[in-house]
Amino acid sequence: MALINTTTTGVLGSTFYADGSGDLTIQQNGVTVNKITSSGLLNGAGGGPAFSASLGTFTLSASTFTKMPFSSETFDTNNNYDPTTNYRFTPTVAGYYWIKVQYFLGVSSGRTVASIYKNGSDVCQTLVPSNATNGGISVVSQGLIVLNGTTDYVEAYAYQESGGSGSVNTNGVLSLFQGYMVRGA
């Protein structure tokens, strides 16, 4: 790809370049946020940050919201997910992000909740009532969240009311935390 013009007008740190095919790519902090091809604008398509992480061993106590330690990355396209300390996704590109948390909890009674927290506050939540018949409850919460690309972050939280602790299934298909950029801000 040949760099034809670099500018800081508009969004600080933006880079504009055209490759040999005539496509124009717009990057912010080294990550593609827009691409204009001969067939039209692809806003954030294929170039924005994305991640997927699965859960290590985890037991969920009753009646308290607990951050889930998704410690095994399946992928992290822009190194924005922290799987070792904070277990949070902090994208460096401003935009609209689809975020999803899901887990399977081995309890058969009590309400169960999956929550997505933005900057320490609950912004998306799914509650599943106590009607588990297969030895557990599967909970999924997902939503479109605006992140500023500098200080905003998201984390996955869980809650359950079985009266005791419950084991979360650590199978990467049943319990995971994911997100991807839908479009730039």
GROMACS .gro file of C-alpha atoms in nm:
model
  185
    1MET     CA    1   0.000   0.000   0.000
    2ALA     CA    2   0.135   0.341  -0.092
    3LEU     CA    3   0.087   0.628   0.150
    4ILE     CA    4  -0.034   0.928  -0.048
    5ASN     CA    5  -0.144   1.173   0.218
    6THR     CA    6  -0.134   1.201   0.595
    7THR     CA    7  -0.341   1.459   0.776
    8THR     CA    8  -0.443   1.553   1.128
    9THR     CA    9  -0.736   1.768   1.023
   10GLY     CA   10  -1.068   1.639   1.147
   11VAL     CA   11  -0.982   1.344   1.370
   12LEU     CA   12  -0.640   1.365   1.533
   13GLY     CA   13  -0.417   1.077   1.426
   14SER     CA   14  -0.613   0.992   1.110
   15THR     CA   15  -0.431   0.855   0.809
   16PHE     CA   16  -0.569   0.840   0.457
   17TYR     CA   17  -0.411   0.621   0.190
   18ALA     CA   18  -0.491   0.456  -0.142
   19ASP     CA   19  -0.367   0.114  -0.245
   20GLY     CA   20  -0.289   0.000  -0.598
   21SER     CA   21  -0.650  -0.107  -0.663
   22GLY     CA   22  -0.784   0.244  -0.616
   23ASP     CA   23  -0.941   0.183  -0.273
   24LEU     CA   24  -0.915   0.464  -0.017
   25THR     CA   25  -0.858   0.355   0.343
   26ILE     CA   26  -0.903   0.577   0.648
   27GLN     CA   27  -0.722   0.476   0.965
   28GLN     CA   28  -0.732   0.610   1.320
   29ASN     CA   29  -0.440   0.519   1.545
   30GLY     CA   30  -0.334   0.251   1.296
   31VAL     CA   31  -0.673   0.075   1.278
   32THR     CA   32  -0.896   0.093   0.969
   33VAL     CA   33  -1.221   0.273   1.054
   34ASN     CA   34  -1.350   0.336   0.700
   35LYS     CA   35  -1.273   0.205   0.355
   36ILE     CA   36  -1.404   0.336   0.026
   37THR     CA   37  -1.391   0.082  -0.255
   38SER     CA   38  -1.509   0.102  -0.613
   39SER     CA   39  -1.839  -0.047  -0.491
   40GLY     CA   40  -1.892   0.204  -0.210
   41LEU     CA   41  -1.821   0.288   0.156
   42LEU     CA   42  -1.746   0.012   0.404
   43ASN     CA   43  -1.772   0.196   0.737
   44GLY     CA   44  -1.561   0.006   0.987
   45ALA     CA   45  -1.606  -0.317   0.797
   46GLY     CA   46  -1.331  -0.569   0.840
   47GLY     CA   47  -1.085  -0.330   0.996
   48GLY     CA   48  -1.208  -0.226   1.339
   49PRO     CA   49  -1.106  -0.383   1.668
   50ALA     CA   50  -1.261  -0.717   1.760
   51PHE     CA   51  -1.201  -0.973   2.035
   52SER     CA   52  -1.326  -1.301   2.174
   53ALA     CA   53  -1.227  -1.452   2.509
   54SER     CA   54  -1.331  -1.763   2.700
   55LEU     CA   55  -1.358  -1.824   3.071
   56GLY     CA   56  -1.115  -1.999   3.302
   57THR     CA   57  -1.224  -2.172   3.622
   58PHE     CA   58  -1.495  -1.962   3.785
   59THR     CA   59  -1.742  -2.007   4.069
   60LEU     CA   60  -2.015  -1.747   4.103
   61SER     CA   61  -2.121  -1.656   4.457
   62ALA     CA   62  -2.487  -1.588   4.530
   63SER     CA   63  -2.648  -1.244   4.538
   64THR     CA   64  -2.357  -1.027   4.426
   65PHE     CA   65  -2.259  -0.891   4.085
   66THR     CA   66  -1.914  -1.034   4.006
   67LYS     CA   67  -1.675  -0.946   3.724
   68MET     CA   68  -1.612  -1.251   3.509
   69PRO     CA   69  -1.244  -1.335   3.445
   70PHE     CA   70  -1.244  -1.419   3.074
   71SER     CA   71  -0.875  -1.505   3.070
   72SER     CA   72  -0.819  -1.697   2.747
   73GLU     CA   73  -0.823  -1.495   2.423
   74THR     CA   74  -0.943  -1.669   2.111
   75PHE     CA   75  -0.851  -1.358   1.911
   76ASP     CA   76  -0.783  -0.989   1.973
   77THR     CA   77  -0.727  -0.804   1.646
   78ASN     CA   78  -0.591  -0.481   1.795
   79ASN     CA   79  -0.461  -0.592   2.136
   80ASN     CA   80  -0.744  -0.405   2.315
   81TYR     CA   81  -0.860  -0.685   2.548
   82ASP     CA   82  -0.678  -0.744   2.879
   83PRO     CA   83  -0.703  -1.117   2.967
   84THR     CA   84  -0.471  -1.108   3.270
   85THR     CA   85  -0.548  -0.816   3.503
   86ASN     CA   86  -0.868  -0.618   3.436
   87TYR     CA   87  -1.054  -0.855   3.200
   88ARG     CA   88  -1.178  -0.557   3.001
   89PHE     CA   89  -1.199  -0.440   2.641
   90THR     CA   90  -1.064  -0.087   2.588
   91PRO     CA   91  -1.074  -0.008   2.215
   92THR     CA   92  -0.843   0.261   2.079
   93VAL     CA   93  -1.081   0.353   1.797
   94ALA     CA   94  -1.398   0.553   1.867
   95GLY     CA   95  -1.710   0.386   1.739
   96TYR     CA   96  -2.018   0.176   1.789
   97TYR     CA   97  -1.939  -0.173   1.922
   98TRP     CA   98  -2.151  -0.486   1.945
   99ILE     CA   99  -2.063  -0.644   2.281
  100LYS     CA  100  -2.180  -0.986   2.401
  101VAL     CA  101  -2.135  -1.187   2.722
  102GLN     CA  102  -2.274  -1.535   2.770
  103TYR     CA  103  -2.228  -1.808   3.026
  104PHE     CA  104  -2.377  -2.136   3.143
  105LEU     CA  105  -2.427  -2.161   3.519
  106GLY     CA  106  -2.471  -2.495   3.697
  107VAL     CA  107  -2.764  -2.407   3.924
  108SER     CA  108  -3.128  -2.508   3.902
  109SER     CA  109  -3.301  -2.232   4.096
  110GLY     CA  110  -3.293  -1.857   4.143
  111ARG     CA  111  -3.268  -1.574   3.893
  112THR     CA  112  -2.948  -1.538   3.689
  113VAL     CA  113  -2.817  -1.220   3.523
  114ALA     CA  114  -2.554  -1.142   3.258
  115SER     CA  115  -2.445  -0.777   3.247
  116ILE     CA  116  -2.219  -0.559   3.037
  117TYR     CA  117  -2.061  -0.274   3.229
  118LYS     CA  118  -1.926   0.039   3.062
  119ASN     CA  119  -1.677   0.238   3.271
  120GLY     CA  120  -1.795   0.059   3.588
  121SER     CA  121  -2.172   0.102   3.534
  122ASP     CA  122  -2.427  -0.151   3.411
  123VAL     CA  123  -2.545  -0.056   3.058
  124CYS     CA  124  -2.687  -0.383   2.922
  125GLN     CA  125  -2.845  -0.665   3.119
  126THR     CA  126  -3.037  -0.989   3.066
  127LEU     CA  127  -3.221  -1.165   3.348
  128VAL     CA  128  -3.322  -1.530   3.325
  129PRO     CA  129  -3.586  -1.657   3.571
  130SER     CA  130  -3.542  -1.973   3.778
  131ASN     CA  131  -3.673  -2.243   3.549
  132ALA     CA  132  -3.363  -2.449   3.473
  133THR     CA  133  -3.440  -2.808   3.384
  134ASN     CA  134  -3.112  -2.922   3.228
  135GLY     CA  135  -2.887  -2.882   3.531
  136GLY     CA  136  -2.816  -2.517   3.464
  137ILE     CA  137  -2.904  -2.186   3.312
  138SER     CA  138  -2.763  -2.026   2.997
  139VAL     CA  139  -2.759  -1.645   3.000
  140VAL     CA  140  -2.671  -1.408   2.714
  141SER     CA  141  -2.657  -1.028   2.723
  142GLN     CA  142  -2.562  -0.824   2.419
  143GLY     CA  143  -2.600  -0.474   2.287
  144LEU     CA  144  -2.467  -0.186   2.080
  145ILE     CA  145  -2.246   0.040   2.290
  146VAL     CA  146  -2.070   0.365   2.193
  147LEU     CA  147  -1.704   0.373   2.303
  148ASN     CA  148  -1.486   0.685   2.272
  149GLY     CA  149  -1.162   0.511   2.170
  150THR     CA  150  -0.957   0.655   2.456
  151THR     CA  151  -1.094   0.603   2.808
  152ASP     CA  152  -1.412   0.395   2.763
  153TYR     CA  153  -1.401   0.024   2.846
  154VAL     CA  154  -1.645  -0.266   2.886
  155GLU     CA  155  -1.645  -0.562   3.126
  156ALA     CA  156  -1.860  -0.872   3.175
  157TYR     CA  157  -2.046  -0.930   3.503
  158ALA     CA  158  -2.264  -1.211   3.634
  159TYR     CA  159  -2.519  -1.248   3.915
  160GLN     CA  160  -2.723  -1.538   4.051
  161GLU     CA  161  -2.969  -1.602   4.335
  162SER     CA  162  -2.959  -1.980   4.388
  163GLY     CA  163  -2.881  -1.944   4.759
  164GLY     CA  164  -2.531  -2.089   4.718
  165SER     CA  165  -2.233  -2.075   4.484
  166GLY     CA  166  -2.268  -2.200   4.128
  167SER     CA  167  -2.006  -2.335   3.889
  168VAL     CA  168  -1.981  -2.160   3.555
  169ASN     CA  169  -1.910  -2.392   3.264
  170THR     CA  170  -1.574  -2.289   3.118
  171ASN     CA  171  -1.636  -2.443   2.777
  172GLY     CA  172  -1.542  -2.175   2.521
  173VAL     CA  173  -1.865  -2.235   2.332
  174LEU     CA  174  -2.091  -2.193   2.637
  175SER     CA  175  -1.912  -1.911   2.821
  176LEU     CA  176  -1.753  -1.626   2.629
  177PHE     CA  177  -1.706  -1.249   2.606
  178GLN     CA  178  -1.691  -1.090   2.260
  179GLY     CA  179  -1.706  -0.758   2.082
  180TYR     CA  180  -1.642  -0.591   1.749
  181MET     CA  181  -1.666  -0.248   1.595
  182VAL     CA  182  -1.981  -0.205   1.386
  183ARG     CA  183  -1.891   0.141   1.256
  184GLY     CA  184  -1.675   0.442   1.341
  185ALA     CA  185  -1.806   0.726   1.554
   0.00000   0.00000   0.00000
